[in-house]
Coordinates of C-alpha atoms in Angstrom, one line a residue:
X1 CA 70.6 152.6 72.1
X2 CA 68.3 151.9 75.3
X3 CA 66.6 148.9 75.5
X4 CA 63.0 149.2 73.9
X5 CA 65.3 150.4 70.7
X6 CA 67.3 147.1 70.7
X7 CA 64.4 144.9 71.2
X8 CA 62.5 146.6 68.1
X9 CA 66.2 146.7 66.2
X10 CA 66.3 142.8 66.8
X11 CA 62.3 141.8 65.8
X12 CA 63.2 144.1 62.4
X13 CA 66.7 141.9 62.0
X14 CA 64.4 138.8 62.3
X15 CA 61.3 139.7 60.3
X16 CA 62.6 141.9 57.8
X17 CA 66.7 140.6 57.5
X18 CA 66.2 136.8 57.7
X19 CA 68.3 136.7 61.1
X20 CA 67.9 132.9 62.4
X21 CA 70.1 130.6 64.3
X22 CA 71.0 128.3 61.9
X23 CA 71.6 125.2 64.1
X24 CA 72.3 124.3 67.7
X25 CA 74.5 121.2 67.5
X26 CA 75.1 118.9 70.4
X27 CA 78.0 117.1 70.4
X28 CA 78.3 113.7 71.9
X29 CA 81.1 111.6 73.0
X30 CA 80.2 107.6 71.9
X31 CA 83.9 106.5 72.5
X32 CA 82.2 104.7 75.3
X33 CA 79.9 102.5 73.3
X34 CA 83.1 101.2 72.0
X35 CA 82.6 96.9 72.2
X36 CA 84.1 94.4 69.8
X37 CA 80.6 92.9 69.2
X38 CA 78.6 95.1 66.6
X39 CA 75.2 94.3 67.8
X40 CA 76.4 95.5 71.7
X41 CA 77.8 98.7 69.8
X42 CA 75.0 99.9 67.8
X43 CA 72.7 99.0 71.6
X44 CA 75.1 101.0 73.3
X45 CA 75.1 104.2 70.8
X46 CA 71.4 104.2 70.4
X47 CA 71.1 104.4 74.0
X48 CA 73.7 106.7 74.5
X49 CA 72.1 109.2 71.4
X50 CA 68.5 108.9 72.6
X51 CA 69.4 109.3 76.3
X52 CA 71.4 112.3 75.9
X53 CA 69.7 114.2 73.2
X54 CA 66.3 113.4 74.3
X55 CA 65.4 116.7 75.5
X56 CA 67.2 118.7 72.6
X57 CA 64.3 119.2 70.0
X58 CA 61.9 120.4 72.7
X59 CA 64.1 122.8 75.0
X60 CA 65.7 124.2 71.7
X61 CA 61.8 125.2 70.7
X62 CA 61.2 126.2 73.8
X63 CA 64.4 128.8 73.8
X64 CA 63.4 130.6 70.2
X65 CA 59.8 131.2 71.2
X66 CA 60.5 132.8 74.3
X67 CA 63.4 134.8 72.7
X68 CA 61.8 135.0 69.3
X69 CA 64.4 134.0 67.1
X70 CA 64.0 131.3 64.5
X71 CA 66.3 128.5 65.0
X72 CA 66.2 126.0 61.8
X73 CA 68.3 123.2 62.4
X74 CA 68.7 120.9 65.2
X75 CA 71.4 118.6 64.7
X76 CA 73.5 116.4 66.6
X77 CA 77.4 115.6 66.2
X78 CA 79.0 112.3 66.9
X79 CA 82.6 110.8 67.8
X80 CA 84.1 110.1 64.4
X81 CA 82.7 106.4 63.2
X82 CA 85.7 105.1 62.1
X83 CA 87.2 105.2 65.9
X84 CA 83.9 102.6 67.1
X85 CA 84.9 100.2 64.0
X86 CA 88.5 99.4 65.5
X87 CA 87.3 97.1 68.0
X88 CA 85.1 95.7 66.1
X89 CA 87.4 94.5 63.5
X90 CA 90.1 93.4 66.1
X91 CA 94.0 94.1 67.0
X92 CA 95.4 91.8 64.9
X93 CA 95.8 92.7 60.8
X94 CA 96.5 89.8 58.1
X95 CA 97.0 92.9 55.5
X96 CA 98.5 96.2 56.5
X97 CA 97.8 99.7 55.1
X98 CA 100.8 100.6 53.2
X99 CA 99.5 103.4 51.1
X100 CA 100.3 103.1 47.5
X101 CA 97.8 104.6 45.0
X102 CA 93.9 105.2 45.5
X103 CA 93.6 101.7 47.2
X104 CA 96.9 100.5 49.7
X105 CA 99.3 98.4 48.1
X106 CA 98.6 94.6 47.0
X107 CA 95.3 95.1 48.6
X108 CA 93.5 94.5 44.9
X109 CA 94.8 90.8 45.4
X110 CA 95.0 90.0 48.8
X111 CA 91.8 88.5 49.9
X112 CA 92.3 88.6 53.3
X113 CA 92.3 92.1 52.9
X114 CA 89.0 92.3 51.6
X115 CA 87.1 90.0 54.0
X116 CA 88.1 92.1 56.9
X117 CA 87.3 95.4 54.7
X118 CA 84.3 94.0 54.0
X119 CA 83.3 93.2 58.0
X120 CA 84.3 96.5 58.6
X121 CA 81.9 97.8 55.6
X122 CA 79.2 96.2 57.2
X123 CA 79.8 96.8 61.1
X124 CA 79.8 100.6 59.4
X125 CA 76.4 100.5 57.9
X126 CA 75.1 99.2 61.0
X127 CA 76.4 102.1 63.1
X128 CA 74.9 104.6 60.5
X129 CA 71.8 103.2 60.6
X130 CA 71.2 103.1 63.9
X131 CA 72.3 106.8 64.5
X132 CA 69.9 107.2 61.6
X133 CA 67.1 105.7 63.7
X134 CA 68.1 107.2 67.2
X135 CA 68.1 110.9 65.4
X136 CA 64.9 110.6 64.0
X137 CA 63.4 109.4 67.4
X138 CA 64.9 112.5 69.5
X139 CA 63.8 114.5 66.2
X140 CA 66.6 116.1 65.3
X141 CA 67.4 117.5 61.1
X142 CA 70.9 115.9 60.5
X143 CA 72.9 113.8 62.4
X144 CA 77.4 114.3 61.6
X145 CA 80.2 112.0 62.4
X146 CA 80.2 109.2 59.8
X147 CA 83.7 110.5 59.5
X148 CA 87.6 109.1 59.6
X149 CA 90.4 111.5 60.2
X150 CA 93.5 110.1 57.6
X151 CA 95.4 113.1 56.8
X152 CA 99.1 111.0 57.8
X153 CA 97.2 107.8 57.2
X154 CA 94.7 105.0 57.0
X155 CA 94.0 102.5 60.1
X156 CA 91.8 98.9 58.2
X157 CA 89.4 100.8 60.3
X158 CA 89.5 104.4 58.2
X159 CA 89.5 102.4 55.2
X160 CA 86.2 100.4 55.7
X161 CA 84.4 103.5 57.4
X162 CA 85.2 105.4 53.3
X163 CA 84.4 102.4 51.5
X164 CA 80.8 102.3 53.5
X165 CA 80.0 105.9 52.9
X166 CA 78.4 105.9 49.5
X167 CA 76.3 103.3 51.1
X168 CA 75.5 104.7 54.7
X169 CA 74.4 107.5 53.1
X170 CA 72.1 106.4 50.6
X171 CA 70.5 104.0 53.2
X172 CA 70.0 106.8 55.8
X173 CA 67.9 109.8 55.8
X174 CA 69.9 112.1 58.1
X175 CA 73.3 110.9 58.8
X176 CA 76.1 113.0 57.0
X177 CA 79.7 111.8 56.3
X178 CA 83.0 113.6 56.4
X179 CA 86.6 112.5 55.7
X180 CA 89.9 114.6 56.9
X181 CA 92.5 114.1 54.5
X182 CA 95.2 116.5 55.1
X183 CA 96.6 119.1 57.8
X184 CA 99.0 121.7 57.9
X185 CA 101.5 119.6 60.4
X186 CA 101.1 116.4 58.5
X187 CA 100.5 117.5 54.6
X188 CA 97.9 115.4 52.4
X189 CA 97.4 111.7 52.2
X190 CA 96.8 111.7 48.4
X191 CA 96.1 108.1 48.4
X192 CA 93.1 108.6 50.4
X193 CA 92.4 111.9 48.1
X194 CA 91.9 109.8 45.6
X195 CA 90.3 107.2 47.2
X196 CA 87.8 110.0 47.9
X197 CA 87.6 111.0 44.7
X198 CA 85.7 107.4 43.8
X199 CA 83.7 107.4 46.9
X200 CA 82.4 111.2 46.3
X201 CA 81.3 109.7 42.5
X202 CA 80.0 106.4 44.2
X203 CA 78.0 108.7 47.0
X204 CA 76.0 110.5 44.3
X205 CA 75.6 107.4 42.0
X206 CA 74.2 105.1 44.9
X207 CA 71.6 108.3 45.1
X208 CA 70.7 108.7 41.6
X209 CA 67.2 108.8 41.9
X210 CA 67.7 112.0 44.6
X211 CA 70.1 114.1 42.3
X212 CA 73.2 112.7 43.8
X213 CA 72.1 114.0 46.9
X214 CA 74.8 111.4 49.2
X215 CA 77.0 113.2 47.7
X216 CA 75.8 116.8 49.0
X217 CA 75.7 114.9 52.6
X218 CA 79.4 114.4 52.4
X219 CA 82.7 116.6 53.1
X220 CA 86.3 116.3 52.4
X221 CA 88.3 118.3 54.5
X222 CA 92.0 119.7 55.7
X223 CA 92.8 121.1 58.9
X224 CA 89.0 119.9 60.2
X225 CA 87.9 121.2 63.6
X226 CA 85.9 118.7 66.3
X227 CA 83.4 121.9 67.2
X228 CA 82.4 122.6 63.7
X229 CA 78.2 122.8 64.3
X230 CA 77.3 123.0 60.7
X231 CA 76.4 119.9 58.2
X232 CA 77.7 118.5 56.4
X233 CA 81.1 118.0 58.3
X234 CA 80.5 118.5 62.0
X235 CA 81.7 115.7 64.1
X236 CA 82.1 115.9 67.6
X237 CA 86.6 115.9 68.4
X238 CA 88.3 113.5 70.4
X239 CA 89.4 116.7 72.3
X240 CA 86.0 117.7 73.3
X241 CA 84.4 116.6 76.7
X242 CA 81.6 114.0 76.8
X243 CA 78.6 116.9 75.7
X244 CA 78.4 120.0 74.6
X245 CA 75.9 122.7 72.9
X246 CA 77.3 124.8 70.1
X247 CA 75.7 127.4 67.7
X248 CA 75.9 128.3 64.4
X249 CA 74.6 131.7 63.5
X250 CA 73.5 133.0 59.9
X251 CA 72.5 136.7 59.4
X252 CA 73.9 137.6 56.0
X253 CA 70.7 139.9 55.7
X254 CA 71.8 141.6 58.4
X255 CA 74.9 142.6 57.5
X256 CA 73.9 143.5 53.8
X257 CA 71.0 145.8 55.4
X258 CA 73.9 147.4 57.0
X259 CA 76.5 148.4 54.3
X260 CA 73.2 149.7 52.4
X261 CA 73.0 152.3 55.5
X262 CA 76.7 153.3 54.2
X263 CA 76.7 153.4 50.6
X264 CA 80.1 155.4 48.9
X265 CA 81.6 155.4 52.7
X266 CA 85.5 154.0 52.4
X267 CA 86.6 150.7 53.5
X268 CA 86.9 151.2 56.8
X269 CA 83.4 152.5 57.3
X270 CA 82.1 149.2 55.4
X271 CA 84.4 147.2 57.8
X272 CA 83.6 149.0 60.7
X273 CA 79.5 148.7 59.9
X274 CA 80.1 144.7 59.4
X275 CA 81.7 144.3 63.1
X276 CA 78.9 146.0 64.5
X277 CA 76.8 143.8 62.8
X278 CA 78.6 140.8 63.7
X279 CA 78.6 141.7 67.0
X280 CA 75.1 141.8 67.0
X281 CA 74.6 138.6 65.7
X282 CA 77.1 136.7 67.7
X283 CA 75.7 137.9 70.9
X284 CA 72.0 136.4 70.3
X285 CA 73.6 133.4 69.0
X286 CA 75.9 133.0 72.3
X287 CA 72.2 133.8 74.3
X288 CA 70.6 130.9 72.5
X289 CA 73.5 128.6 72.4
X290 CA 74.4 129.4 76.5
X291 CA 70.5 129.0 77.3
X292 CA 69.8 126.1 75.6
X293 CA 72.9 124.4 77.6
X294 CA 72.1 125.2 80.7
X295 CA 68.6 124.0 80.7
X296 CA 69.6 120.5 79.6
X297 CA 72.6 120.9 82.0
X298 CA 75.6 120.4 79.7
X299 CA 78.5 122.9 79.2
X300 CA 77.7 125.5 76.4
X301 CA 80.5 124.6 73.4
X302 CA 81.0 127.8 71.0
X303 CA 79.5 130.5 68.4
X304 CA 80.4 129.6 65.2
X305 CA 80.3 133.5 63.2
X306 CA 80.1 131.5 59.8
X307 CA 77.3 133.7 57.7
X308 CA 75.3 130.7 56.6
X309 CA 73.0 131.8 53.3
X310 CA 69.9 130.2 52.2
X311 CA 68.7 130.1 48.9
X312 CA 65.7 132.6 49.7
X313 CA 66.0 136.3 48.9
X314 CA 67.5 138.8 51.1
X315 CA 69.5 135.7 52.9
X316 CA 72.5 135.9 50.5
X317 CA 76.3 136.4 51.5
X318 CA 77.1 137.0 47.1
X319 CA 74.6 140.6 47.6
X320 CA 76.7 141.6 50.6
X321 CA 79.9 141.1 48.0
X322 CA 77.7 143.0 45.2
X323 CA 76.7 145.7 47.7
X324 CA 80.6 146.7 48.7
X325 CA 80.5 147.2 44.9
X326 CA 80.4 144.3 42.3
X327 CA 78.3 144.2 39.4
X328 CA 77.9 140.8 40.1
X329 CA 79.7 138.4 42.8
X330 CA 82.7 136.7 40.8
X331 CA 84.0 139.9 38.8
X332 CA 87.4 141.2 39.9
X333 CA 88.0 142.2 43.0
X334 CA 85.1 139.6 44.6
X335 CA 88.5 138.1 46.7
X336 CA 89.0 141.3 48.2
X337 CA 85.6 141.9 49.1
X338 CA 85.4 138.5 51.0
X339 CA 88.3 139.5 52.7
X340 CA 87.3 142.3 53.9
X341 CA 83.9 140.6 54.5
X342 CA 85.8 137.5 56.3
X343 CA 87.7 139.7 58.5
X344 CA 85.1 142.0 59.7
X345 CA 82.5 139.4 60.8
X346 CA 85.4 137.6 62.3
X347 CA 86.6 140.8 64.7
X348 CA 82.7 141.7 65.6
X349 CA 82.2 138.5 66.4
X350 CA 85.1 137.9 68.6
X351 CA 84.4 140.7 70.6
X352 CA 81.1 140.0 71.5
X353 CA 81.4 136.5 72.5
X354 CA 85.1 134.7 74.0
X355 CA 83.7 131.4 73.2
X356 CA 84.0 131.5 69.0
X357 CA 85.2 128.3 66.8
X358 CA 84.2 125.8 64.2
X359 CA 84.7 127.4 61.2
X360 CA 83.8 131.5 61.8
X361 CA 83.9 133.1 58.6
X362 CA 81.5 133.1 55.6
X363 CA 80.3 130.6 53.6
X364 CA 80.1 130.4 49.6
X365 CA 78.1 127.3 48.8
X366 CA 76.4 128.0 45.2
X367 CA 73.2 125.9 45.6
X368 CA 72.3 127.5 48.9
X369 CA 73.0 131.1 48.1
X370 CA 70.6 133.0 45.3
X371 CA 72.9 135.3 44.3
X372 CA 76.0 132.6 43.8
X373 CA 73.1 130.5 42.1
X374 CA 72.6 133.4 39.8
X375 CA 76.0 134.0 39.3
X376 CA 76.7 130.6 38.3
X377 CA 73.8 130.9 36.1
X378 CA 75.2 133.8 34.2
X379 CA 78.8 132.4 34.2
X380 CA 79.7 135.7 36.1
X381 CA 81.0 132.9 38.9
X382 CA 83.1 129.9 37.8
X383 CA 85.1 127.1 39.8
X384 CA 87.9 128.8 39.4
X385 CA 87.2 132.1 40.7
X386 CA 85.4 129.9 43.5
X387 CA 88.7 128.5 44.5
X388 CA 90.5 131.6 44.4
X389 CA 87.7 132.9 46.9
X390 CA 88.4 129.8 49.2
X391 CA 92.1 131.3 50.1
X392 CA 89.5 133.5 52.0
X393 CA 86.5 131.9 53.1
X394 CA 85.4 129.5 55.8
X395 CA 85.2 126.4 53.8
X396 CA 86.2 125.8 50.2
X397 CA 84.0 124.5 46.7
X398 CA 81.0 123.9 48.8
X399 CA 77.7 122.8 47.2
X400 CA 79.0 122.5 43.5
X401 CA 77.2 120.5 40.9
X402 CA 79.5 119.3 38.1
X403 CA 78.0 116.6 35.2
X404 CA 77.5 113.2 36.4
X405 CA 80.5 112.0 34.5
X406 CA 83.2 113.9 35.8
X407 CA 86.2 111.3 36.4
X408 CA 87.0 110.2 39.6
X409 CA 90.3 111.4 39.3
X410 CA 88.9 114.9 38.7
X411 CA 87.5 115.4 41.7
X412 CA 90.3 114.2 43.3
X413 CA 92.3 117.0 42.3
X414 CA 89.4 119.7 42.9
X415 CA 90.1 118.1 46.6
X416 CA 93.4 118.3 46.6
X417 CA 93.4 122.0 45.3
X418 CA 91.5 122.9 48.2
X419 CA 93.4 121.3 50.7
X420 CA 96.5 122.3 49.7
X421 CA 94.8 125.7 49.7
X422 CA 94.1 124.6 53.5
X423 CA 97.8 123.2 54.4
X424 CA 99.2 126.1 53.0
X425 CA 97.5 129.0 54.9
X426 CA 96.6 127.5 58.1
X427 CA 92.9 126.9 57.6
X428 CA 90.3 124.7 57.2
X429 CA 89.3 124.3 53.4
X430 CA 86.6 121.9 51.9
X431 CA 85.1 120.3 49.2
X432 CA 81.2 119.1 48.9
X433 CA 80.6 118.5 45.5
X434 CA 78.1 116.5 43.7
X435 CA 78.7 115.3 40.1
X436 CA 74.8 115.0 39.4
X437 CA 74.0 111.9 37.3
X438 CA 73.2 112.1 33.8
X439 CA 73.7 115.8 34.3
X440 CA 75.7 117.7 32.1
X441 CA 76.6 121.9 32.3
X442 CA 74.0 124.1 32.1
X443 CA 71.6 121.6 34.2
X444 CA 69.9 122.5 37.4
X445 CA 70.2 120.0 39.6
X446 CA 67.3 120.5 43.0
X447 CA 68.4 119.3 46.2
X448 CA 65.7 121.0 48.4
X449 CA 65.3 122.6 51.5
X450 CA 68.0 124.2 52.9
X451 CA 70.5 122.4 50.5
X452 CA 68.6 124.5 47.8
X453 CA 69.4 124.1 43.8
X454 CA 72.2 124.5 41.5
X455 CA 73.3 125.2 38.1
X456 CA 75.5 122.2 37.0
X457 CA 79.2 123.5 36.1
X458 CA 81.9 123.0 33.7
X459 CA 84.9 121.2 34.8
X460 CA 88.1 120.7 33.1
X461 CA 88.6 118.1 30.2
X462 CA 92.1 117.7 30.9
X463 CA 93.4 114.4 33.5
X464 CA 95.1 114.1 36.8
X465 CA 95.0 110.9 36.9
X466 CA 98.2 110.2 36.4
X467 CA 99.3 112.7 39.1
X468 CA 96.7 110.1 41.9
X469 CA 98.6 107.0 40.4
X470 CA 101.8 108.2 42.5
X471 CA 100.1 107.6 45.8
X472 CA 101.4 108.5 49.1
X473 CA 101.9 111.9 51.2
X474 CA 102.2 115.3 50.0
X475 CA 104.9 116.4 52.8
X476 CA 103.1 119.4 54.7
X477 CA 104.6 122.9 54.1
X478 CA 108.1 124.3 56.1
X479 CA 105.7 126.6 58.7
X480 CA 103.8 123.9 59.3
X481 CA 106.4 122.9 62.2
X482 CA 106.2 125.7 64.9
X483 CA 107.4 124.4 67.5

């Protein structure tokens, strides 16, 4: 294909197949704003966020005009929260974490215990607001990192930072949360699953009057990666270097415009014709994403291949699913297709670029996809065939409205499902769900923009919560040690 051919391939890709760049992320490093006075801290990261990301917004513009792709998003990624509270609250503990059930044990009594979880609370809410402010003055859609990593266990620290979330987010406009409750090496903390069962249902009661919608800016996670670009779980890891750019691609109109060029071919045709498509994609995402960096002079990050839909037509990864041959996406044989789906974007986009992470795969969140809406609609789709599909997909139950008085301990175990889901097969798995209030199945519940809507869904009428009252660690799986 010579060039003039590529050029009119790409401006069809854009205008007729939805192609965007779904976000380019900057990650920043606020370890450094780190001070045991909360007033110095929130100085320090406001200064740090507006100084850094100044810039962002405008050379980001400036990049998709000149190469005439759309790029939505604009988000930034921060140092997990939880790691600026520790100073903050001090070295010294009158109460230590020892986990017992969804709270650590004898902390219901010990009022020491709350007085320093409630300093922590509100040295939390100070943090989140500021980032709130400091995002919306360098412009930016969504700012990620209101996060604590507990999978082996809880710092005073990790607890306040959950106990603030339903909070933070319903006094914010564009900070997102996420929690890490499990990996494969360490297993699941299932105290702090449950624990994050009450905070998801706190989150989307605390934004009642938005449909639950602090609950849609949070996600629980195993196995979490620190390049992830998309919302609403990217933080910025303690691995990473003080800033970087990364890019999250979409393109699922792409690929589905594709297989309809190879209708009845086998497998391997439909495989082959997704790579190529990947590769496609991947490449003008790396072009973005490496341009963008070098002109505010920080290192470019990675390409994260993850087909991000939208709830618009045409921009739907359930019709690339329907179009290898499903009546409808959740039928039998709608795992298989997202594994060969999975796979194929995954070897495309490797190949095209060397610098792939964050999640790389394809995404299956039900408000934001019109076919899964549909679907779910119908009851083709269902939670469990949604878990099922998250054995194969990037994320897990993403983007699920349930009815506003789902237990606690329910959505507990829809975490823990997914995360053991994660722990067993080496992968990241997550849950964003929102239990809309005074919703009940058959609802739609409206989020807007690129969150999108969602039929409300069943869950089941049976308890785990005698399973949370246990408390402690799920031990990680044998192959988790590879050493």
């Amino acid at each position: 294909m010579n060039t003039s051919e590529n050029i009119l391939e790409t401006i069809r890709m854009i205008e007729e197949d939805k192609l965007d760049i779904r976000t380019v992320t900057m990650g920043i490093n606020l370890l450094g704003c780190a001070d045991s006075d909360v007033k110095r801290t929130c100085e320090r990261v406001y200064e740090r966020v507006r100084t850094q990301a100044a810039r962002l917004v405008e050379v980001a513009d400036q990049v998709g005009a000149e190469l005439g792709v759309p790029i939505i998003n604009k988000r930034i990624a921060v140092t997990p929260v939880s790691l600026l509270l520790a100073p903050i609250m001090g070295p010294g503990s009158t109460t230590q974490i020892v986990e017992g059930g969804p709270v650590p044990s004898g902390a219901h009594d010990c009022e020491a215990f709350r007085a320093e979880i409630a300093a922590g609370v509100d040295a939390a809410l100070q943090i989140a607001q500021t980032l709130d402010r400091a995002g919306k003055e360098v412009g930016v859609d969504f700012v990620g990192g209101f996060s604590a990593l507990v999978e082996k266990g809880r710092t005073r620290a990790d607890y306040a930072l959950m106990e603030a979330i339903p909070r933070a987010l319903a006094s914010t406009d564009i900070v997102c949360g996420s929690v890490n409750i499990g990996t494969t090496r360490a297993g699941i903390n299932m105290s702090a699953v449950a624990h994050m069962g009450q905070v998801v249902k706190d989150a989307a009661e605390a934004t009642k009057d938005a449909g639950g919608l602090g609950a849609a800016k949070l996600v629980v996670f195993a196995n979490a990666v620190g390049d992830n670009p998309f919302m609403a779980g990217a933080f910025h890891g303690i691995e990473e270097g003080d800033c970087v750019i990364s890019v999250g691609i979409s393109g699922p109109g792409v690929v589905k415009r594709a297989l309809e060029q190879v209708r009845g071919a086998t497998f391997g045709t439909c495989a082959q014709t997704i790579k190529k498509a990947a590769f496609k994609i991947t490449r003008m995402g790396e072009l973005v994403g490496r341009t963008v960096a070098g002109r505010l002079d920080v290192p470019f990050g990675i390409v994260d291949l993850s087909l991000a839909p939208t709830a618009e037509v045409g921009d739907s990864v359930a019709r690339i699913l329907e179009e290898i041959g499903l009546e409808r996406v959740g039928a039998h044989g709608t795992t298989a297709a997202l594994a060969l789906l999975n796979d194929a974007v995954k070897k495309g986009g490797l190949m095209a670029c060397s610098h792939v992470g964050g999640l790389s795969g394809s995404f299956i969140p039900v408000s934001e996809d019109i076919g899964m809406i549909e679907a779910a609609q119908m009851g083709a789709i269902t939670l469990d065939k949604l878990e099922a599909m998250t054995a194969i997909c990037s994320v897990g139950l993403d983007m699920v409205a349930v009815p506003g008085d789902t237990p606690a301990s329910t959505l507990a175990g829809m975490i823990a499902d997914e995360a053991a889901i994660g722990i067993m097969n080496h992968k990241t798995t997550a849950v964003r769900v929102i239990p809309v209030p005074g919703a009940v199945p058959g609802d739609m519940a409206q989020f807007g923009g690129l969150l999108g809507r969602a039929p409300v869904m069943p869950v089941s009428q049976y308890s785990s919560a005698d399973m949370f009252a246990r408390g402690g660690r799920l031990p990680s799986p044998i192959h988790g040690f590879k050493n």
